[in-house]
JSON list of C-alpha atoms in Angstrom, two decimals:
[
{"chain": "N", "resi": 228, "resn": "UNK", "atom": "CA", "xyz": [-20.87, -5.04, 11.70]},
{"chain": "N", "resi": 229, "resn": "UNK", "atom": "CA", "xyz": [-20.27, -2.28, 9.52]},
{"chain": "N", "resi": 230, "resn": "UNK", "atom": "CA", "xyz": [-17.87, -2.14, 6.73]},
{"chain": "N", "resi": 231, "resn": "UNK", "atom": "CA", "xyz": [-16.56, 1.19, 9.02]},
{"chain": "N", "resi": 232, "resn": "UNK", "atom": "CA", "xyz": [-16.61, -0.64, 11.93]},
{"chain": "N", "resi": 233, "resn": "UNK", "atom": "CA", "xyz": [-14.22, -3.13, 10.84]},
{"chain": "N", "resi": 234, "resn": "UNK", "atom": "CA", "xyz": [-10.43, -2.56, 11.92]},
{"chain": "N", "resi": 235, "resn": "UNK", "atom": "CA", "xyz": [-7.57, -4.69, 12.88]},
{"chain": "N", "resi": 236, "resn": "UNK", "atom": "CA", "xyz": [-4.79, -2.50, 13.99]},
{"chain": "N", "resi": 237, "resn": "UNK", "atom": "CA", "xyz": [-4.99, 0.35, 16.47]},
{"chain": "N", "resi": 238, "resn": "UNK", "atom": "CA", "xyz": [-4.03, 3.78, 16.60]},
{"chain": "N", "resi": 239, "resn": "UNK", "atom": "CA", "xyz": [-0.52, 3.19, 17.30]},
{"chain": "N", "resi": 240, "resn": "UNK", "atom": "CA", "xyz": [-0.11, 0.45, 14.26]},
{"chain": "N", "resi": 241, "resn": "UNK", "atom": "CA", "xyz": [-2.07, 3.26, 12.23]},
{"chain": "N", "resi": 242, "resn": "UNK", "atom": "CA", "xyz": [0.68, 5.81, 12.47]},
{"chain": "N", "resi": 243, "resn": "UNK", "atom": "CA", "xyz": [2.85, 2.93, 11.72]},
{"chain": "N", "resi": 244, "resn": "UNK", "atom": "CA", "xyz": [1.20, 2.33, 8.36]},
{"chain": "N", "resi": 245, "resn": "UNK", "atom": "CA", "xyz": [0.91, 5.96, 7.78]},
{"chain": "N", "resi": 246, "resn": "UNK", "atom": "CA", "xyz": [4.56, 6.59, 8.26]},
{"chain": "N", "resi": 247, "resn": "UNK", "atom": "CA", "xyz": [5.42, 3.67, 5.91]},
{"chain": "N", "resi": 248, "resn": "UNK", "atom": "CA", "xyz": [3.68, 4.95, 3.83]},
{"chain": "N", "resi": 249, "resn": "UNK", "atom": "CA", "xyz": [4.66, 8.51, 3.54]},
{"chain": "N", "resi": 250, "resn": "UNK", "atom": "CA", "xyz": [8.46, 6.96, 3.13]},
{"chain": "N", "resi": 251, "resn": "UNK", "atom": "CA", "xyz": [7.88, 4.87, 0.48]},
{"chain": "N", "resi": 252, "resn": "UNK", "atom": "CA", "xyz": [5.92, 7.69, -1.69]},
{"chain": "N", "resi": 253, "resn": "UNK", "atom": "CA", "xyz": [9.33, 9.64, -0.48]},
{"chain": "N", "resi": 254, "resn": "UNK", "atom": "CA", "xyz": [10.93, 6.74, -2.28]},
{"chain": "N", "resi": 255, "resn": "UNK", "atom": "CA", "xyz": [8.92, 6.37, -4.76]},
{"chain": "N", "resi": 256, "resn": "UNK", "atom": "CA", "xyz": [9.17, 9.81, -5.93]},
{"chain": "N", "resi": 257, "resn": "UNK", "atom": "CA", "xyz": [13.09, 10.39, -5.63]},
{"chain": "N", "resi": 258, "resn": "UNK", "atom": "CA", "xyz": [13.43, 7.46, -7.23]},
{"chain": "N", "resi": 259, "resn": "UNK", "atom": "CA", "xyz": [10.98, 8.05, -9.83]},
{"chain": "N", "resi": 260, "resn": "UNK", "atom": "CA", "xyz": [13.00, 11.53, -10.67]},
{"chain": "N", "resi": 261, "resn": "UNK", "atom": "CA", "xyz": [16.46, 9.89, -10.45]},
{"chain": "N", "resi": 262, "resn": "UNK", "atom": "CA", "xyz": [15.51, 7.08, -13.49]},
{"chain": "N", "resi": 263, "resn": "UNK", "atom": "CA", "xyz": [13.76, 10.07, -15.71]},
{"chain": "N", "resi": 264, "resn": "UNK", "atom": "CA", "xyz": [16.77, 12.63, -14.83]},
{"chain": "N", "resi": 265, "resn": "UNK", "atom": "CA", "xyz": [19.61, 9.94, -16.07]},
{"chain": "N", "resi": 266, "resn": "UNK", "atom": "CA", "xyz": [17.41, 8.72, -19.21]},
{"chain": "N", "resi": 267, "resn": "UNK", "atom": "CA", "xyz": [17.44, 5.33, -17.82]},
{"chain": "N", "resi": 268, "resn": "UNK", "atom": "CA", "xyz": [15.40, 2.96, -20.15]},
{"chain": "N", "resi": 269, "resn": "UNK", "atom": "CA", "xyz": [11.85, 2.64, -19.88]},
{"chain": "N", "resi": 270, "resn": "UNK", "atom": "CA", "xyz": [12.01, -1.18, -18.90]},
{"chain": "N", "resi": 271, "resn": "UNK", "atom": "CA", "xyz": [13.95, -0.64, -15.74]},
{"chain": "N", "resi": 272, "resn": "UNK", "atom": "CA", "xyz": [11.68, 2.09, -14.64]},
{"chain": "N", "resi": 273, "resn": "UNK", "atom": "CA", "xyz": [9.25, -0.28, -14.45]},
{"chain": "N", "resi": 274, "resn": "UNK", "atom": "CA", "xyz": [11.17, -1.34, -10.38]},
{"chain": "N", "resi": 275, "resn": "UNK", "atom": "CA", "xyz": [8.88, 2.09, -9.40]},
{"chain": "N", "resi": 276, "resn": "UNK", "atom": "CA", "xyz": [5.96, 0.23, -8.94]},
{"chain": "N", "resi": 277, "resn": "UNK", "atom": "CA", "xyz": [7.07, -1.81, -5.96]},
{"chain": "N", "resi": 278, "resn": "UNK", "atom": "CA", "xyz": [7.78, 1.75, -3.61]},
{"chain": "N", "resi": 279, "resn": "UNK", "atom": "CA", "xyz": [4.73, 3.01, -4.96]},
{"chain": "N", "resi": 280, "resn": "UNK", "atom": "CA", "xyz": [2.64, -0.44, -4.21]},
{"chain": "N", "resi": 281, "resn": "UNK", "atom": "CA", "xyz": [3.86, 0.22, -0.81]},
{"chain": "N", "resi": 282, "resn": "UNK", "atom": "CA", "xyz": [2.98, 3.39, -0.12]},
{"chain": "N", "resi": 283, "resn": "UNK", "atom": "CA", "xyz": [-0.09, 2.73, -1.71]},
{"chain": "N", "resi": 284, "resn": "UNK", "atom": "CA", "xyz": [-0.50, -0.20, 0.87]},
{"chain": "N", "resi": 285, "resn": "UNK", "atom": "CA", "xyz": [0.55, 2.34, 3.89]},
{"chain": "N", "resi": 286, "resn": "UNK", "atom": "CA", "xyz": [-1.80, 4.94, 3.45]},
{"chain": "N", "resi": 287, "resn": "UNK", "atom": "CA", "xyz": [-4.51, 2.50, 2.68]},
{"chain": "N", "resi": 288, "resn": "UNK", "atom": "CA", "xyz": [-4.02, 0.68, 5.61]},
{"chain": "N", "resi": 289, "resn": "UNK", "atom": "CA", "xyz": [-3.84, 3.34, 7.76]},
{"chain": "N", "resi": 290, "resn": "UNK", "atom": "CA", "xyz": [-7.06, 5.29, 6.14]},
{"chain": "N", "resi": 291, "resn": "UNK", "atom": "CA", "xyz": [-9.00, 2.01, 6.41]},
{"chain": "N", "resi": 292, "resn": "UNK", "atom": "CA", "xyz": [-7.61, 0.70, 9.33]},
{"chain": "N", "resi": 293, "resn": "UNK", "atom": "CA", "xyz": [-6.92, -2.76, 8.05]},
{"chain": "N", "resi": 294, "resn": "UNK", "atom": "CA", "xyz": [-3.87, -4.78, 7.97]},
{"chain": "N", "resi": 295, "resn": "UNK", "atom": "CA", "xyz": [-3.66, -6.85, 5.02]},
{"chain": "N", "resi": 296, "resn": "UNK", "atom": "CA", "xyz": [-1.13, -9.74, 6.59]},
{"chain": "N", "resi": 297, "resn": "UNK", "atom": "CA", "xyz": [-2.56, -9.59, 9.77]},
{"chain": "N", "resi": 298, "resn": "UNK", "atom": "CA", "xyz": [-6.22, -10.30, 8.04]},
{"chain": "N", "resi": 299, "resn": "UNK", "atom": "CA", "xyz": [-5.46, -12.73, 5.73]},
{"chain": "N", "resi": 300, "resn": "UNK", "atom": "CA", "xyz": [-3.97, -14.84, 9.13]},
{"chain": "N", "resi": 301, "resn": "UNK", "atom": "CA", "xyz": [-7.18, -14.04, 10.98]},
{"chain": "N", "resi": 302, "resn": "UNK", "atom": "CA", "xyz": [-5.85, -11.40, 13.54]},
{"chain": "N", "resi": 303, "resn": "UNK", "atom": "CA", "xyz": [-5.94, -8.26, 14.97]},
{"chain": "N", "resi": 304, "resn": "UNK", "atom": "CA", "xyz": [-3.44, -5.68, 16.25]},
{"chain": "N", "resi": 305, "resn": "UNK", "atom": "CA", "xyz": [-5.22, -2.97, 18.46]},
{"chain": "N", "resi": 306, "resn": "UNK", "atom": "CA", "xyz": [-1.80, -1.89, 19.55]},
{"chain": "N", "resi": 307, "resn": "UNK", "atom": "CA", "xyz": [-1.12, -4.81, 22.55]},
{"chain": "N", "resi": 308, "resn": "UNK", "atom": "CA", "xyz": [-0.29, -7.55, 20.95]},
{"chain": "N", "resi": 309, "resn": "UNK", "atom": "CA", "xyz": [-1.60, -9.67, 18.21]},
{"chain": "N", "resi": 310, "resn": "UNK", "atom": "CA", "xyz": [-4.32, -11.70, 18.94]},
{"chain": "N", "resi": 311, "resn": "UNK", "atom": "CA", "xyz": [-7.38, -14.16, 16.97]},
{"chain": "N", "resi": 312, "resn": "UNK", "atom": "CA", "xyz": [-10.15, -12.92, 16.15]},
{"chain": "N", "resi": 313, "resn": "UNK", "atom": "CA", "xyz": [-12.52, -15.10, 17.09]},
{"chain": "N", "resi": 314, "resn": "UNK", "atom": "CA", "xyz": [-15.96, -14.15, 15.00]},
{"chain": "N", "resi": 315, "resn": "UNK", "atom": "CA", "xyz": [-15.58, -15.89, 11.88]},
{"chain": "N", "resi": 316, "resn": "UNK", "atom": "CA", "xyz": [-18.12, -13.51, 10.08]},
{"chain": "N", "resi": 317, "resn": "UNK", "atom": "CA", "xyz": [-15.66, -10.41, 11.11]},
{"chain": "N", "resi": 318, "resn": "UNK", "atom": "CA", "xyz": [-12.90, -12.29, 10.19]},
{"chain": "N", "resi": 319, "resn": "UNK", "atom": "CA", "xyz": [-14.39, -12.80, 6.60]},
{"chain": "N", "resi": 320, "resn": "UNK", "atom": "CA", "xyz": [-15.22, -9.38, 6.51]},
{"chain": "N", "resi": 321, "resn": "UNK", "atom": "CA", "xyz": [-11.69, -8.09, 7.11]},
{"chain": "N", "resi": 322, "resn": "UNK", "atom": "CA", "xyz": [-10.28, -10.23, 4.06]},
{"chain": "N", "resi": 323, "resn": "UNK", "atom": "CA", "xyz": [-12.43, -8.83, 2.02]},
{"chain": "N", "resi": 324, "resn": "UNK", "atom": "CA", "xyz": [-11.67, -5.50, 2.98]},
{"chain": "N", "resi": 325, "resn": "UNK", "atom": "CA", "xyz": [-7.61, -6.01, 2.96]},
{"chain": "N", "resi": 326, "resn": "UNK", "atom": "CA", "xyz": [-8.44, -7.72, -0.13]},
{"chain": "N", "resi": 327, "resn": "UNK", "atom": "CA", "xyz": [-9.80, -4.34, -1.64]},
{"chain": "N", "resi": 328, "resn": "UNK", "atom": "CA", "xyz": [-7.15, -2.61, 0.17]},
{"chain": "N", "resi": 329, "resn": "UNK", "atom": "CA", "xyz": [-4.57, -4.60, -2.15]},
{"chain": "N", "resi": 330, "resn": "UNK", "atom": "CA", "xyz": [-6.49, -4.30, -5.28]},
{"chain": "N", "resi": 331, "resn": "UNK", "atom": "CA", "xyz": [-6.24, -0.36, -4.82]},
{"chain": "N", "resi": 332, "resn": "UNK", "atom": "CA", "xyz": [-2.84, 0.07, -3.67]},
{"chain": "N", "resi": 333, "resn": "UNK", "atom": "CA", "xyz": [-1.84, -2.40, -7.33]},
{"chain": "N", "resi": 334, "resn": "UNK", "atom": "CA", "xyz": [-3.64, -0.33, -9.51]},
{"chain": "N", "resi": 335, "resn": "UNK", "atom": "CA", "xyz": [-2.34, 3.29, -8.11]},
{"chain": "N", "resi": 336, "resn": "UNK", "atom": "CA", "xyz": [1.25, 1.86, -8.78]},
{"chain": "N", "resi": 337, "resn": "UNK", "atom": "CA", "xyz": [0.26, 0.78, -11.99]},
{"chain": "N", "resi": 338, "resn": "UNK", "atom": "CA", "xyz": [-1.17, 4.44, -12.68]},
{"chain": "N", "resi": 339, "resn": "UNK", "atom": "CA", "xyz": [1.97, 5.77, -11.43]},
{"chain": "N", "resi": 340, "resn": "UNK", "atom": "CA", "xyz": [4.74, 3.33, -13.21]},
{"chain": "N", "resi": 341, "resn": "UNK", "atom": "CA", "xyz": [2.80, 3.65, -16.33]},
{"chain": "N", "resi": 342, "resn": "UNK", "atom": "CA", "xyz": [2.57, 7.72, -16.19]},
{"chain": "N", "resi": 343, "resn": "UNK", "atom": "CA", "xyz": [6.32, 7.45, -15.24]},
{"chain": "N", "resi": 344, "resn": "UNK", "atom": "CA", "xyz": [7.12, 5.41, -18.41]},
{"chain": "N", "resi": 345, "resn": "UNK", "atom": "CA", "xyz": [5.87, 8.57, -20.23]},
{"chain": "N", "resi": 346, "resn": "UNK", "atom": "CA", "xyz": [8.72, 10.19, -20.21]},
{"chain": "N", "resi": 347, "resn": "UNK", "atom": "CA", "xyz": [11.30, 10.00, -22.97]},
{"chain": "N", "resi": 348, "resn": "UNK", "atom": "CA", "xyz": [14.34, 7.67, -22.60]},
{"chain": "N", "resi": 349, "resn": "UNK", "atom": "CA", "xyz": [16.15, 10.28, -23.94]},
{"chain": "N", "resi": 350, "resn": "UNK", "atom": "CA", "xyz": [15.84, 14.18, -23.75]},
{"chain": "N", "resi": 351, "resn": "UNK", "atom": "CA", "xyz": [16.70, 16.38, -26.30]}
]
């Protein structure tokens, strides 16, 4: 099987993915401009990461059509239910790619905390 052909959520638990992760960027960013705009100190805009990890891990998700819990258990989500996946071989496959998945989502937070730590503490 393809590394295209391998999916564990359906459409619907797509859009699901996609949504969280279009809210947490949402997050993310107001957050992001509420810590520079009050000259908070660079160690506590470090909690950035985690809304960014997220919506890192929703649009991943939903662009590669892998669930990252739901692989690492073995299953599958095609919108009716979870259920096993019983070829061993796919379900190797599917960690792997969740596993990648997870590795990209970490380091575009870490881009984004670490741009975000830029900024002065203090303006002016």
């Amino acid at each position: 099987m393809t590394d295209a052909a391998l999916c564990n959520i359906g459409p619907g638990e797509t859009r699901k993915r996609r949504l969280m992760g279009f809210v947490s960027l949402a997050a993310g960013v107001g957050l992001a401009f509420v810590l520079i705009a009050t000259e908070a100190p660079r160690p506590l805009r470090l909690i950035i990461f985690f809304p960014f990890w997220i919506a890192g891990l929703g649009m991943l998700q939903s662009r590669a059509r892998v669930c990252i819990a739901l692989a690492a258990r073995g299953l599958r989500n095609m919108d009716g239910g979870s259920e096993t996946i019983e070829n061993n071989g796919e379900a190797d496959g599917l960690r792997v790619k969740a596993k990648e998945v997870n590795r990209r989502a970490l380091i575009t937070a870490a881009i984004i905390a670490s741009v975000v730590l830029v900024f002065p503490a203090k303006f002016g």
